[in-house]
Coordinates of C-alpha atoms in Angstrom, one line a residue:
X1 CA 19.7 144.6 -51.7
X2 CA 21.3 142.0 -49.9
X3 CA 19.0 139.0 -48.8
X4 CA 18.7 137.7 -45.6
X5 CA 20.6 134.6 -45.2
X6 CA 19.3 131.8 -43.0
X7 CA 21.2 130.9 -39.8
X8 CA 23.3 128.0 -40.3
X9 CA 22.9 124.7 -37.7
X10 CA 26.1 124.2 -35.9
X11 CA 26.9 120.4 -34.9
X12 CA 27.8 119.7 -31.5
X13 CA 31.2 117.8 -31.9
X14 CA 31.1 117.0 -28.5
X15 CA 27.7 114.5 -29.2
X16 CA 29.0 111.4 -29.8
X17 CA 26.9 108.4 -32.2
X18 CA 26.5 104.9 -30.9
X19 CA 29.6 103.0 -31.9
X20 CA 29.8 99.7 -32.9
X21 CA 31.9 98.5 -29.5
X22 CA 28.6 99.2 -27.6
X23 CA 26.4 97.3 -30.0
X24 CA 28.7 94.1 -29.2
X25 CA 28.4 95.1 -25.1
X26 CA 24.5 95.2 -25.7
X27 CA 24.3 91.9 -27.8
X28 CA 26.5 90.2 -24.8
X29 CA 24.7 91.5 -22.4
X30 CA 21.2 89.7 -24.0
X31 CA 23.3 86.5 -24.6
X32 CA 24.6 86.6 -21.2
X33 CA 20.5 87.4 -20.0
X34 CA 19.2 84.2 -21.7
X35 CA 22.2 82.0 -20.9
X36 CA 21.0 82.9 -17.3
X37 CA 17.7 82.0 -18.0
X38 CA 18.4 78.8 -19.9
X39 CA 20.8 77.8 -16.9
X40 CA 17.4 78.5 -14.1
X41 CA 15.3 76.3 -16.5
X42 CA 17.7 73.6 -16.5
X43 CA 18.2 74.0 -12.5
X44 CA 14.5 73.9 -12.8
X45 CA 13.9 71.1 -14.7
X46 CA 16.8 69.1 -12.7
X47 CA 14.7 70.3 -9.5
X48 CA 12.1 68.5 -10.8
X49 CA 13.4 65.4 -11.9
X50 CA 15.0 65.4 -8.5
X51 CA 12.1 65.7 -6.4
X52 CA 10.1 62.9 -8.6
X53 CA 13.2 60.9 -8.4
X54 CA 13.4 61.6 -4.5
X55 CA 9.1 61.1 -4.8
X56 CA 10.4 57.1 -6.6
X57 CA 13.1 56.6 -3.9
X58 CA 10.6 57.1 -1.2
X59 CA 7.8 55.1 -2.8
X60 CA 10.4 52.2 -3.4
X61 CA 11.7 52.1 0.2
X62 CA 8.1 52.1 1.4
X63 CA 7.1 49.4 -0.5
X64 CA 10.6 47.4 0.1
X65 CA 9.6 48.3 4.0
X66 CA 6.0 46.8 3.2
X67 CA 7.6 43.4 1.9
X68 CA 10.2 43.9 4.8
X69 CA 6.6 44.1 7.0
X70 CA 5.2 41.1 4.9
X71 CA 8.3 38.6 5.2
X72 CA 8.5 38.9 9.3
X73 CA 4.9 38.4 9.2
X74 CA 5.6 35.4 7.0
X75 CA 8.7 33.8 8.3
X76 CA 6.7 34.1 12.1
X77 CA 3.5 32.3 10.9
X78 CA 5.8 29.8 9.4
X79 CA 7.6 29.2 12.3
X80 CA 4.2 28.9 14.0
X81 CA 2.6 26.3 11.3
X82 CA 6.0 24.5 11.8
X83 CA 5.5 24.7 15.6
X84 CA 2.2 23.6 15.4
X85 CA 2.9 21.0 12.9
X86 CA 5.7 19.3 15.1
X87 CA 3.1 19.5 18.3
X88 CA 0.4 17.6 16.3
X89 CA 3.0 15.5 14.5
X90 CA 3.9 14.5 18.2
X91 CA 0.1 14.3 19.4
X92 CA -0.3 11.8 16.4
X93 CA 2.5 9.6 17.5
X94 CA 1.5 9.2 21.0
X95 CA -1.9 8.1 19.3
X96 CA -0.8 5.9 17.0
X97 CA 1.8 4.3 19.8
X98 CA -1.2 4.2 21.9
X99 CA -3.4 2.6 19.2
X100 CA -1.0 -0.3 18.5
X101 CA -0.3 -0.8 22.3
X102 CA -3.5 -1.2 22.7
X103 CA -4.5 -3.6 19.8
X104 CA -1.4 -5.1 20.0
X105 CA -3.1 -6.0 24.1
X106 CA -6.2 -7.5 22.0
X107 CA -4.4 -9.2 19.3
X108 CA -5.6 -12.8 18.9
X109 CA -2.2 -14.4 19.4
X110 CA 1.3 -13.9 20.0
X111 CA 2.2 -15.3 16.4
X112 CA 4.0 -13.4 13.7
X113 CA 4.8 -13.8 10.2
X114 CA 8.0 -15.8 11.0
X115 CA 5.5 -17.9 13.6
X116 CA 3.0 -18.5 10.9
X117 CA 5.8 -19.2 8.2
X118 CA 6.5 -21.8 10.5
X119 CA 3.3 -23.3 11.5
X120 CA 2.6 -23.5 7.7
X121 CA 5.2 -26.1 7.3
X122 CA 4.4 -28.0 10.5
X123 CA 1.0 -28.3 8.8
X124 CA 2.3 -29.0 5.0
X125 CA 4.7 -32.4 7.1
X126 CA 1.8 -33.3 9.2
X127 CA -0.1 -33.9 6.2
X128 CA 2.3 -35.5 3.8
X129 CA 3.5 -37.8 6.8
X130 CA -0.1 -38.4 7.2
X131 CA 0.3 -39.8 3.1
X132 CA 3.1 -41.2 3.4
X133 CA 1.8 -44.0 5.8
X134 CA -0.9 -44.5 3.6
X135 CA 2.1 -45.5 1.1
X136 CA 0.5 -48.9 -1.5
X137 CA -2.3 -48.9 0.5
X138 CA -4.6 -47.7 -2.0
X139 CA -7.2 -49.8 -4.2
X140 CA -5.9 -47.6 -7.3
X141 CA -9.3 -47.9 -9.2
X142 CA -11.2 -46.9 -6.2
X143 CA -8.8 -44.2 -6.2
X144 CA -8.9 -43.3 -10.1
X145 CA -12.7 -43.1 -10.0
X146 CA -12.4 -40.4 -6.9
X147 CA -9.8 -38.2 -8.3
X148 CA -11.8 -38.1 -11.4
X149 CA -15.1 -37.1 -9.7
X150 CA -13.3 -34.2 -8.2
X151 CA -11.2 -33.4 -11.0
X152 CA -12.9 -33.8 -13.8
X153 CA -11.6 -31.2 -16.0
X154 CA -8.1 -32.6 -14.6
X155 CA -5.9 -35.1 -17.1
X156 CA -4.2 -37.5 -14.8
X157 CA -5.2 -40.9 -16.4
X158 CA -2.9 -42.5 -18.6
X159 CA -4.1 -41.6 -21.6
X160 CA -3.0 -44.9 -23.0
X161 CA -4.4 -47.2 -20.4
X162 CA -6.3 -44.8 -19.0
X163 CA -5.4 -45.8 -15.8
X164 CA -4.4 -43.9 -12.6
X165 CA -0.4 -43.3 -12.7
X166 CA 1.1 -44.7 -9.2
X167 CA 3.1 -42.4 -8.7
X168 CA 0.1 -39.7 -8.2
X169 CA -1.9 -41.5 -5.8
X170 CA -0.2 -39.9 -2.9
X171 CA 0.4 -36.4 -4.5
X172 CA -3.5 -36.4 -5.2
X173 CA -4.6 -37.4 -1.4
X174 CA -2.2 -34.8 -0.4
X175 CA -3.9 -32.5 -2.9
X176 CA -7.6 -33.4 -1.7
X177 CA -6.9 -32.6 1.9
X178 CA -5.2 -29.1 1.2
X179 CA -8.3 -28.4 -0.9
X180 CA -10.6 -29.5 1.8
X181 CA -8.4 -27.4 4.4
X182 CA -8.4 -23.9 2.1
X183 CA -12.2 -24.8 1.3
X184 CA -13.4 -24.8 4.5
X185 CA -10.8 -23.3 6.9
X186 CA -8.7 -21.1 5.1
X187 CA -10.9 -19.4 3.3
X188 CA -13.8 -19.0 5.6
X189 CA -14.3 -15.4 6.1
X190 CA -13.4 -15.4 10.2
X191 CA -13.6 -18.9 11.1
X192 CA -15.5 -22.1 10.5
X193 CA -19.1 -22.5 12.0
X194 CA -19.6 -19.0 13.0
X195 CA -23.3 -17.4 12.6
X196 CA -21.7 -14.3 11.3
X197 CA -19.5 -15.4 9.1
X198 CA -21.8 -14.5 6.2
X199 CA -22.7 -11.1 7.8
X200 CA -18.7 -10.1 7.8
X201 CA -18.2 -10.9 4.4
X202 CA -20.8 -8.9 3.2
X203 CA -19.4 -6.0 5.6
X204 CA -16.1 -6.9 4.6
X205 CA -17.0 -6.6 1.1
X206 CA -18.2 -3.0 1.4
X207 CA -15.6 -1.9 3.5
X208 CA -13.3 -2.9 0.7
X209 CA -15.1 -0.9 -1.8
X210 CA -14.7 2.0 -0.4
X211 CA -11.1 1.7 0.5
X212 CA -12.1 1.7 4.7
X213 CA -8.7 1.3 6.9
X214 CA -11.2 0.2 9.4
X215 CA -11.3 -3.1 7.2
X216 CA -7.9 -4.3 9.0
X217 CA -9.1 -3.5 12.6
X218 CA -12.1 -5.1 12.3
X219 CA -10.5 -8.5 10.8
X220 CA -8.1 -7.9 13.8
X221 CA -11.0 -7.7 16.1
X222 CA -13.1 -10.4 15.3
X223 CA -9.9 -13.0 15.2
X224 CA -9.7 -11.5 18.8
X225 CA -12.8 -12.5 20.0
X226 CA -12.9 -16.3 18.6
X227 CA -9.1 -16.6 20.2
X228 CA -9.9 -15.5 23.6
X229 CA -13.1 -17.3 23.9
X230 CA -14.1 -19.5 26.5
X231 CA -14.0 -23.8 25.2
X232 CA -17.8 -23.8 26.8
X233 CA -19.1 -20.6 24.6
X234 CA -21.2 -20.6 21.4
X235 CA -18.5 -19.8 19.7
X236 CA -16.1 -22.6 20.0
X237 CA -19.0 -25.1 20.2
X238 CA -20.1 -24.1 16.8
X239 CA -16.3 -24.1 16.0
X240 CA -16.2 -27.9 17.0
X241 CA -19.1 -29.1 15.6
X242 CA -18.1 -27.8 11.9
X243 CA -14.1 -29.1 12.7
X244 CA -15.8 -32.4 12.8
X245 CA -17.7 -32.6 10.1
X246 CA -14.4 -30.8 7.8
X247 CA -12.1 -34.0 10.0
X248 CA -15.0 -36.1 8.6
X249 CA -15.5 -34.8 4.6
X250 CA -11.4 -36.0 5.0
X251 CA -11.8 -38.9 6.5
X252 CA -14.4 -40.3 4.1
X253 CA -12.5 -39.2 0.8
X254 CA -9.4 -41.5 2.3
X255 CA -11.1 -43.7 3.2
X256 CA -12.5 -43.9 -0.3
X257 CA -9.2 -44.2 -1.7
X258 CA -7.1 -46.6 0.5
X259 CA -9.7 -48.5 1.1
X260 CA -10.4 -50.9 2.7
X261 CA -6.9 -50.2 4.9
X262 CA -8.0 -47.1 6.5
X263 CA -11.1 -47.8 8.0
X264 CA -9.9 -51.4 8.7
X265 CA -7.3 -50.3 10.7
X266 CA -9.2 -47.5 12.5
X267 CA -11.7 -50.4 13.8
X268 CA -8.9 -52.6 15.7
X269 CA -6.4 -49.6 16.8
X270 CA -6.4 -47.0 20.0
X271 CA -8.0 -44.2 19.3
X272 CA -4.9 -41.8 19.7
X273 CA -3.5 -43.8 16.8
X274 CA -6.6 -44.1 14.2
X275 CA -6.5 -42.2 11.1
X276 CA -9.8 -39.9 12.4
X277 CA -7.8 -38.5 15.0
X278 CA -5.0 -37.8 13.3
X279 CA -6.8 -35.8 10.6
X280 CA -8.5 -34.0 13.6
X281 CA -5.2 -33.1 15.0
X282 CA -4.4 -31.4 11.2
X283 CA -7.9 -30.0 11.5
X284 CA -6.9 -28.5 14.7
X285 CA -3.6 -27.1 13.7
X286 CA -5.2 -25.1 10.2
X287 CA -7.8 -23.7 12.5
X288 CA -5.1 -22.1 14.2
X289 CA -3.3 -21.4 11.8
X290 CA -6.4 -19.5 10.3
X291 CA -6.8 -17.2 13.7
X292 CA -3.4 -16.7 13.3
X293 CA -3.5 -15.3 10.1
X294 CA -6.9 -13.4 10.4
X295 CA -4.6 -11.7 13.8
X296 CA -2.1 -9.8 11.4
X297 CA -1.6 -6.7 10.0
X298 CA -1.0 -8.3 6.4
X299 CA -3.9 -9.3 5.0
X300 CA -2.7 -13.3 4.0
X301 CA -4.6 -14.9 1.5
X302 CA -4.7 -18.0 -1.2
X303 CA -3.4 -17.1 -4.8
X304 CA -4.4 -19.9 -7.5
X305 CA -2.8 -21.7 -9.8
X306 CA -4.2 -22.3 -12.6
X307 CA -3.6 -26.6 -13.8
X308 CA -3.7 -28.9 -16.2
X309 CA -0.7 -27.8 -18.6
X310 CA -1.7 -24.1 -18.7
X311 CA 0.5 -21.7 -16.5
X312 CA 3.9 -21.8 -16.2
X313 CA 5.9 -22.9 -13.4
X314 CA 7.2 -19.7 -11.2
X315 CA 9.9 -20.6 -9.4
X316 CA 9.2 -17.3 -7.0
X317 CA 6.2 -18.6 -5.6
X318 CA 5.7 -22.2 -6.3
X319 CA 7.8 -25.4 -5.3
X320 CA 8.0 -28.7 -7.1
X321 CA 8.0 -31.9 -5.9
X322 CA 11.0 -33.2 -7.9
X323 CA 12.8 -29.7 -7.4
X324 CA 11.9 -29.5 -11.2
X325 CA 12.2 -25.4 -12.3
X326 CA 10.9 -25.0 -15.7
X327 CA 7.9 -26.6 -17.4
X328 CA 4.1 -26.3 -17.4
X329 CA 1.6 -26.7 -13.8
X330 CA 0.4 -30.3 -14.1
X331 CA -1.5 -29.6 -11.1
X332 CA -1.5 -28.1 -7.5
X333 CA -1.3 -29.8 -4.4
X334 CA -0.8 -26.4 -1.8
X335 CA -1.7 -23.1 -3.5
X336 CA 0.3 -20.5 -2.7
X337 CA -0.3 -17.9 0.3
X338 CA 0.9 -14.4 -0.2
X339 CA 0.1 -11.5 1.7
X340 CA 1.5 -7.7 1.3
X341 CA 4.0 -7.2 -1.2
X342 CA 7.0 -10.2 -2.2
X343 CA 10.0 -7.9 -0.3
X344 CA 8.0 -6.7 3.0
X345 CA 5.1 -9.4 3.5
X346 CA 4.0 -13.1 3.5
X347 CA 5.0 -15.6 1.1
X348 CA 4.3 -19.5 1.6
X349 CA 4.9 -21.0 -1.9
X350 CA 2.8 -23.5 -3.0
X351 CA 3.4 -26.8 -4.1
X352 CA 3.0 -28.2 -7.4
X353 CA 4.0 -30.7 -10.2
X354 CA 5.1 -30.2 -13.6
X355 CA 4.0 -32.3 -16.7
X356 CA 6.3 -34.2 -18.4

Protein backbone atom coordinates (compact mmCIF):
# COMPACT_ATOMS: atom_id res chain seq x y z
CA UNK A 1 0.00 0.00 0.00
CA UNK A 2 1.29 3.04 -1.06
CA UNK A 3 1.61 5.88 1.61
CA UNK A 4 0.38 9.12 1.42
CA UNK A 5 3.12 11.54 0.59
CA UNK A 6 3.07 14.98 2.14
CA UNK A 7 2.59 18.08 -0.21
CA UNK A 8 5.76 19.57 -1.01
CA UNK A 9 6.24 23.79 -0.30
CA UNK A 10 6.91 25.42 -3.54
CA UNK A 11 9.15 28.71 -3.28
CA UNK A 12 8.00 31.77 -4.74
CA UNK A 13 11.07 32.70 -7.10
CA UNK A 14 9.52 35.82 -7.69
CA UNK A 15 10.05 36.95 -3.60
CA UNK A 16 13.08 38.57 -3.59
CA UNK A 17 15.52 38.74 0.02
CA UNK A 18 16.99 42.02 1.17
CA UNK A 19 20.15 42.55 -0.70
CA UNK A 20 23.06 44.04 0.53
CA UNK A 21 22.75 47.40 -1.92
CA UNK A 22 19.73 48.29 0.30
CA UNK A 23 21.43 47.72 3.64
CA UNK A 24 24.07 50.48 2.33
CA UNK A 25 20.83 52.87 1.07
CA UNK A 26 19.43 52.35 4.74
CA UNK A 27 22.72 53.00 6.57
CA UNK A 28 23.08 56.42 4.33
CA UNK A 29 19.96 57.31 4.78
CA UNK A 30 20.55 57.23 9.01
CA UNK A 31 23.95 58.94 8.41
CA UNK A 32 22.42 61.39 6.26
CA UNK A 33 19.40 61.77 9.34
CA UNK A 34 21.99 62.58 11.98
CA UNK A 35 24.27 64.70 9.87
CA UNK A 36 20.94 66.79 9.54
CA UNK A 37 20.54 66.84 13.05
CA UNK A 38 24.06 67.57 14.03
CA UNK A 39 24.04 70.47 11.30
CA UNK A 40 20.36 72.08 13.33
CA UNK A 41 22.33 71.70 16.59
CA UNK A 42 25.17 73.56 15.42
CA UNK A 43 22.79 76.24 13.65
CA UNK A 44 21.36 76.07 17.03
CA UNK A 45 24.04 76.52 19.12
CA UNK A 46 25.54 79.36 16.57
CA UNK A 47 21.86 80.96 17.15
CA UNK A 48 22.74 81.14 20.48
CA UNK A 49 26.02 82.40 20.66
CA UNK A 50 24.72 84.96 18.22
CA UNK A 51 21.93 86.26 20.17
CA UNK A 52 24.26 86.50 23.53
CA UNK A 53 26.75 88.00 21.34
CA UNK A 54 24.09 90.40 19.75
CA UNK A 55 22.68 90.48 23.84
CA UNK A 56 26.98 91.85 24.63
CA UNK A 57 26.90 94.25 21.56
CA UNK A 58 23.83 95.87 22.82
CA UNK A 59 24.88 95.98 26.47
CA UNK A 60 28.32 97.49 25.31
CA UNK A 61 26.81 100.29 23.09
CA UNK A 62 24.54 101.13 26.01
CA UNK A 63 27.01 101.56 28.35
CA UNK A 64 29.56 103.35 25.76
CA UNK A 65 26.20 105.60 25.20
CA UNK A 66 26.00 106.05 29.18
CA UNK A 67 29.78 107.26 29.23
CA UNK A 68 28.88 109.20 25.91
CA UNK A 69 25.87 110.63 28.38
CA UNK A 70 28.45 111.05 31.24
CA UNK A 71 31.35 112.96 29.26
CA UNK A 72 28.80 115.81 27.78
CA UNK A 73 27.55 116.04 31.17
CA UNK A 74 31.18 116.47 32.22
CA UNK A 75 32.86 118.46 29.66
CA UNK A 76 29.46 121.08 30.26
CA UNK A 77 29.94 121.43 33.99
CA UNK A 78 33.54 121.96 33.23
CA UNK A 79 33.00 124.55 30.99
CA UNK A 80 30.67 125.92 33.62
CA UNK A 81 33.27 125.66 36.67
CA UNK A 82 35.73 127.21 34.10
CA UNK A 83 33.09 129.94 33.42
CA UNK A 84 32.47 130.52 36.85
CA UNK A 85 35.96 130.42 37.81
CA UNK A 86 37.05 133.14 35.19
CA UNK A 87 33.86 135.37 36.50
CA UNK A 88 35.11 135.16 40.18
CA UNK A 89 38.77 135.30 39.09
CA UNK A 90 37.66 138.68 37.51
CA UNK A 91 35.34 139.69 40.70
CA UNK A 92 38.58 139.10 42.77
CA UNK A 93 40.69 141.44 40.64
CA UNK A 94 38.39 144.27 40.65
CA UNK A 95 38.60 143.73 44.57
CA UNK A 96 41.92 143.50 44.93
CA UNK A 97 42.45 146.67 42.33
CA UNK A 98 39.92 148.27 44.47
CA UNK A 99 41.63 147.30 47.72
CA UNK A 100 45.06 148.70 46.84
CA UNK A 101 43.41 151.89 45.28
CA UNK A 102 42.06 152.44 48.09
CA UNK A 103 44.96 151.89 50.71
CA UNK A 104 47.16 153.06 48.29
CA UNK A 105 44.59 156.68 48.96
CA UNK A 106 45.48 156.08 52.88
CA UNK A 107 48.99 155.26 52.59
CA UNK A 108 51.11 157.34 55.05
CA UNK A 109 53.41 158.79 52.36
CA UNK A 110 54.26 158.97 48.88
CA UNK A 111 57.73 157.17 49.57
CA UNK A 112 58.87 153.96 48.14
CA UNK A 113 61.56 151.56 48.63
CA UNK A 114 63.89 153.55 46.13
CA UNK A 115 62.64 156.83 48.32
CA UNK A 116 63.49 155.20 51.61
CA UNK A 117 66.86 153.70 50.07
CA UNK A 118 67.52 157.19 49.71
CA UNK A 119 66.47 158.90 52.71
CA UNK A 120 68.56 156.16 54.60
CA UNK A 121 71.69 157.62 53.19
CA UNK A 122 70.71 161.25 53.62
CA UNK A 123 70.47 160.17 57.30
CA UNK A 124 73.70 157.85 57.48
CA UNK A 125 75.81 161.65 55.90
CA UNK A 126 73.85 163.81 58.16
CA UNK A 127 75.20 161.89 60.92
CA UNK A 128 78.76 161.20 60.05
CA UNK A 129 78.99 165.05 58.87
CA UNK A 130 77.62 165.74 62.14
CA UNK A 131 81.14 163.61 63.48
CA UNK A 132 83.16 164.77 61.35
CA UNK A 133 82.93 168.39 62.75
CA UNK A 134 83.47 167.08 65.94
CA UNK A 135 86.95 165.88 64.38
CA UNK A 136 90.01 166.22 67.66
CA UNK A 137 87.66 167.68 69.63
CA UNK A 138 87.26 164.96 71.99
CA UNK A 139 88.80 164.72 75.64
CA UNK A 140 89.78 160.98 74.67
CA UNK A 141 89.59 159.73 78.41
CA UNK A 142 86.32 161.26 78.89
CA UNK A 143 85.62 159.52 75.86
CA UNK A 144 87.34 156.00 76.72
CA UNK A 145 85.40 155.95 80.03
CA UNK A 146 81.85 156.45 77.91
CA UNK A 147 82.42 153.98 75.29
CA UNK A 148 83.29 151.55 77.99
CA UNK A 149 80.20 152.12 80.06
CA UNK A 150 78.14 151.32 77.08
CA UNK A 151 80.22 148.68 75.75
CA UNK A 152 81.40 146.84 78.18
CA UNK A 153 81.57 143.53 76.82
CA UNK A 154 83.23 145.51 73.72
CA UNK A 155 87.35 145.28 73.37
CA UNK A 156 88.33 148.62 71.99
CA UNK A 157 91.10 149.72 74.43
CA UNK A 158 94.53 149.12 73.56
CA UNK A 159 95.23 146.31 75.25
CA UNK A 160 98.71 147.45 75.80
CA UNK A 161 98.04 150.92 76.98
CA UNK A 162 94.74 150.44 77.56
CA UNK A 163 93.92 153.47 76.15
CA UNK A 164 91.21 154.52 73.60
CA UNK A 165 92.60 154.10 69.87
CA UNK A 166 92.18 157.69 67.99
CA UNK A 167 91.16 156.57 65.31
CA UNK A 168 87.76 155.13 66.92
CA UNK A 169 86.64 158.05 68.58
CA UNK A 170 84.60 159.23 65.69
CA UNK A 171 83.44 155.68 64.46
CA UNK A 172 82.19 155.04 68.10
CA UNK A 173 80.13 158.59 68.35
CA UNK A 174 78.80 157.60 65.01
CA UNK A 175 78.06 154.18 66.53
CA UNK A 176 76.28 155.68 69.84
CA UNK A 177 73.93 157.82 67.82
CA UNK A 178 72.72 154.98 65.36
CA UNK A 179 72.11 152.98 68.52
CA UNK A 180 70.24 155.68 70.19
CA UNK A 181 68.24 156.23 66.68
CA UNK A 182 67.31 152.20 66.20
CA UNK A 183 66.71 152.13 70.10
CA UNK A 184 64.18 154.53 70.27
CA UNK A 185 62.99 155.31 66.74
CA UNK A 186 63.52 152.51 64.60
CA UNK A 187 62.48 150.02 66.61
CA UNK A 188 59.51 151.48 68.36
CA UNK A 189 56.56 149.43 67.44
CA UNK A 190 54.56 152.54 65.43
CA UNK A 191 56.26 155.50 66.48
CA UNK A 192 57.89 157.25 69.52
CA UNK A 193 55.67 158.49 72.37
CA UNK A 194 52.48 156.97 71.34
CA UNK A 195 50.07 155.58 74.23
CA UNK A 196 49.47 152.51 72.14
CA UNK A 197 52.52 151.69 71.16
CA UNK A 198 52.59 148.92 73.82
CA UNK A 199 48.97 147.78 72.98
CA UNK A 200 50.13 147.15 69.10
CA UNK A 201 52.88 145.21 69.94
CA UNK A 202 51.12 142.90 71.89
CA UNK A 203 48.40 142.81 68.97
CA UNK A 204 51.04 142.62 66.58
CA UNK A 205 52.50 139.83 68.31
CA UNK A 206 49.47 137.65 68.19
CA UNK A 207 48.59 138.51 64.84
CA UNK A 208 51.91 137.11 63.90
CA UNK A 209 51.38 133.92 65.57
CA UNK A 210 48.76 132.95 63.79
CA UNK A 211 49.97 133.87 60.47
CA UNK A 212 47.08 136.99 60.09
CA UNK A 213 47.47 138.95 56.56
CA UNK A 214 45.69 141.55 58.43
CA UNK A 215 49.09 142.13 60.27
CA UNK A 216 50.34 144.25 57.16
CA UNK A 217 47.12 146.43 56.88
CA UNK A 218 47.00 147.18 60.22
CA UNK A 219 50.88 148.38 60.30
CA UNK A 220 49.78 150.19 57.08
CA UNK A 221 46.95 151.84 58.96
CA UNK A 222 48.34 152.97 62.02
CA UNK A 223 51.55 154.64 60.07
CA UNK A 224 48.51 156.34 58.27
CA UNK A 225 47.01 157.86 61.09
CA UNK A 226 50.37 159.34 62.84
CA UNK A 227 51.28 160.83 59.05
CA UNK A 228 48.15 162.62 58.45
CA UNK A 229 47.73 164.02 61.80
CA UNK A 230 47.23 167.35 62.66
CA UNK A 231 50.86 169.27 64.42
CA UNK A 232 48.30 170.46 67.33
CA UNK A 233 46.89 166.66 68.07
CA UNK A 234 47.82 164.32 70.91
CA UNK A 235 49.54 162.52 68.75
CA UNK A 236 52.26 164.66 67.45
CA UNK A 237 52.50 166.36 70.76
CA UNK A 238 53.39 163.22 72.43
CA UNK A 239 55.58 162.58 69.23
CA UNK A 240 57.57 165.87 70.16
CA UNK A 241 57.90 165.66 73.56
CA UNK A 242 59.67 162.05 73.34
CA UNK A 243 61.86 163.54 69.92
CA UNK A 244 63.23 165.79 72.57
CA UNK A 245 64.17 163.86 75.08
CA UNK A 246 65.81 161.03 72.17
CA UNK A 247 67.60 164.75 70.58
CA UNK A 248 68.56 165.06 74.33
CA UNK A 249 69.90 161.23 75.48
CA UNK A 250 72.23 162.40 72.08
CA UNK A 251 73.14 165.42 73.01
CA UNK A 252 74.31 164.59 76.49
CA UNK A 253 76.41 161.32 75.40
CA UNK A 254 78.46 163.99 72.91
CA UNK A 255 78.57 166.16 74.98
CA UNK A 256 80.20 163.74 77.34
CA UNK A 257 82.69 162.84 74.82
CA UNK A 258 83.89 166.13 73.11
CA UNK A 259 83.73 167.80 75.95
CA UNK A 260 84.01 170.60 76.88
CA UNK A 261 83.79 171.81 72.84
CA UNK A 262 80.25 170.91 72.30
CA UNK A 263 78.44 172.47 74.89
CA UNK A 264 80.98 175.42 74.83
CA UNK A 265 80.20 176.14 71.62
CA UNK A 266 76.42 175.67 71.84
CA UNK A 267 76.43 178.55 74.59
CA UNK A 268 78.00 181.42 72.27
CA UNK A 269 76.48 180.32 68.79
CA UNK A 270 72.85 180.94 66.91
CA UNK A 271 70.68 178.54 67.63
CA UNK A 272 70.17 177.24 63.94
CA UNK A 273 73.90 176.44 64.19
CA UNK A 274 74.26 174.70 67.85
CA UNK A 275 74.92 171.06 67.99
CA UNK A 276 71.18 170.50 69.82
CA UNK A 277 69.54 171.52 66.82
CA UNK A 278 71.36 169.78 64.59
CA UNK A 279 70.89 166.43 66.27
CA UNK A 280 67.11 167.47 66.31
CA UNK A 281 67.11 167.96 62.62
CA UNK A 282 68.64 164.00 62.47
CA UNK A 283 65.98 163.25 65.07
CA UNK A 284 63.46 164.63 62.73
CA UNK A 285 64.66 162.99 59.62
CA UNK A 286 64.64 159.05 61.33
CA UNK A 287 61.22 159.77 62.54
CA UNK A 288 60.35 159.97 59.06
CA UNK A 289 62.14 157.76 57.91
CA UNK A 290 60.33 155.40 60.53
CA UNK A 291 56.65 156.36 59.10
CA UNK A 292 58.03 155.72 56.02
CA UNK A 293 58.97 152.48 56.54
CA UNK A 294 56.01 151.42 58.89
CA UNK A 295 53.89 152.82 55.28
CA UNK A 296 55.21 149.75 53.07
CA UNK A 297 54.14 146.69 51.96
CA UNK A 298 57.64 145.10 53.03
CA UNK A 299 57.84 144.62 56.39
CA UNK A 300 61.69 146.59 56.93
CA UNK A 301 63.37 145.76 59.91
CA UNK A 302 67.01 145.84 61.84
CA UNK A 303 69.09 142.54 61.47
CA UNK A 304 72.16 142.34 64.02
CA UNK A 305 75.44 141.82 63.91
CA UNK A 306 76.95 140.18 66.21
CA UNK A 307 80.75 142.18 67.43
CA UNK A 308 83.67 141.92 69.06
CA UNK A 309 85.66 139.40 66.64
CA UNK A 310 82.89 136.84 66.36
CA UNK A 311 80.99 136.91 62.91
CA UNK A 312 82.29 137.21 59.80
CA UNK A 313 82.29 140.05 57.57
CA UNK A 314 79.42 139.59 54.74
CA UNK A 315 80.12 141.50 52.04
CA UNK A 316 76.18 141.16 50.89
CA UNK A 317 74.88 142.98 53.60
CA UNK A 318 77.49 144.92 55.49
CA UNK A 319 79.97 147.83 54.31
CA UNK A 320 83.35 148.66 55.80
CA UNK A 321 84.75 151.63 56.55
CA UNK A 322 88.17 151.06 54.91
CA UNK A 323 86.32 149.12 51.94
CA UNK A 324 88.08 146.14 53.76
CA UNK A 325 86.05 142.57 52.46
CA UNK A 326 87.30 139.78 54.51
CA UNK A 327 88.00 139.56 58.17
CA UNK A 328 86.08 139.32 61.49
CA UNK A 329 83.17 142.23 62.79
CA UNK A 330 85.19 144.40 65.18
CA UNK A 331 82.08 146.18 65.75
CA UNK A 332 78.89 147.89 64.24
CA UNK A 333 78.29 151.36 63.68
CA UNK A 334 74.66 151.05 61.41
CA UNK A 335 73.07 147.54 61.54
CA UNK A 336 71.82 146.36 58.65
CA UNK A 337 68.01 146.93 57.43
CA UNK A 338 66.49 144.20 55.37
CA UNK A 339 63.02 143.70 54.52
CA UNK A 340 61.38 140.84 52.06
CA UNK A 341 63.72 138.66 50.42
CA UNK A 342 67.64 139.92 49.04
CA UNK A 343 66.29 139.89 45.06
CA UNK A 344 62.63 141.50 45.46
CA UNK A 345 62.85 143.62 48.77
CA UNK A 346 64.80 146.09 51.06
CA UNK A 347 68.31 145.97 51.68
CA UNK A 348 70.33 148.94 53.53
CA UNK A 349 73.69 147.34 54.45
CA UNK A 350 75.08 148.25 57.51
CA UNK A 351 78.18 149.54 58.39
CA UNK A 352 80.87 148.03 60.20
CA UNK A 353 84.68 147.64 60.95
CA UNK A 354 86.91 144.70 60.80
CA UNK A 355 89.63 143.86 63.38
CA UNK A 356 93.02 143.84 62.50
Amino acid sequence: MLMESEPITEIDTNKQLPSSSSSSEIIDQNQEQQQQQQQQQQQHNLQLELEQLNELIAQRTAEVQNEKRNKERLQAELLEAQRIFKEREAEYSAIEHSFFEHTRAIRATDDDLSTIRDSFKLLKYSIARLIMTLNKKADKAKAAEKFCQTWPDLPIVDPTTHELEPSLVNLLSEKLVHEHLVKNVFNAPIYPGLKVNDAYFALYNWLHQHNSQFLVRLRQQMAAVVAKSKADSEIQLAAQKEKQLIAKRIYDDLADIYHPFLRENDAVVDEEKRYYTKICEIVDKALKLSIAIRGQEVEITTVPIEEGSKQSFEEETMTEVKGRTNGLVRFCICPTFMGGDREHGFLEKGKVVISG
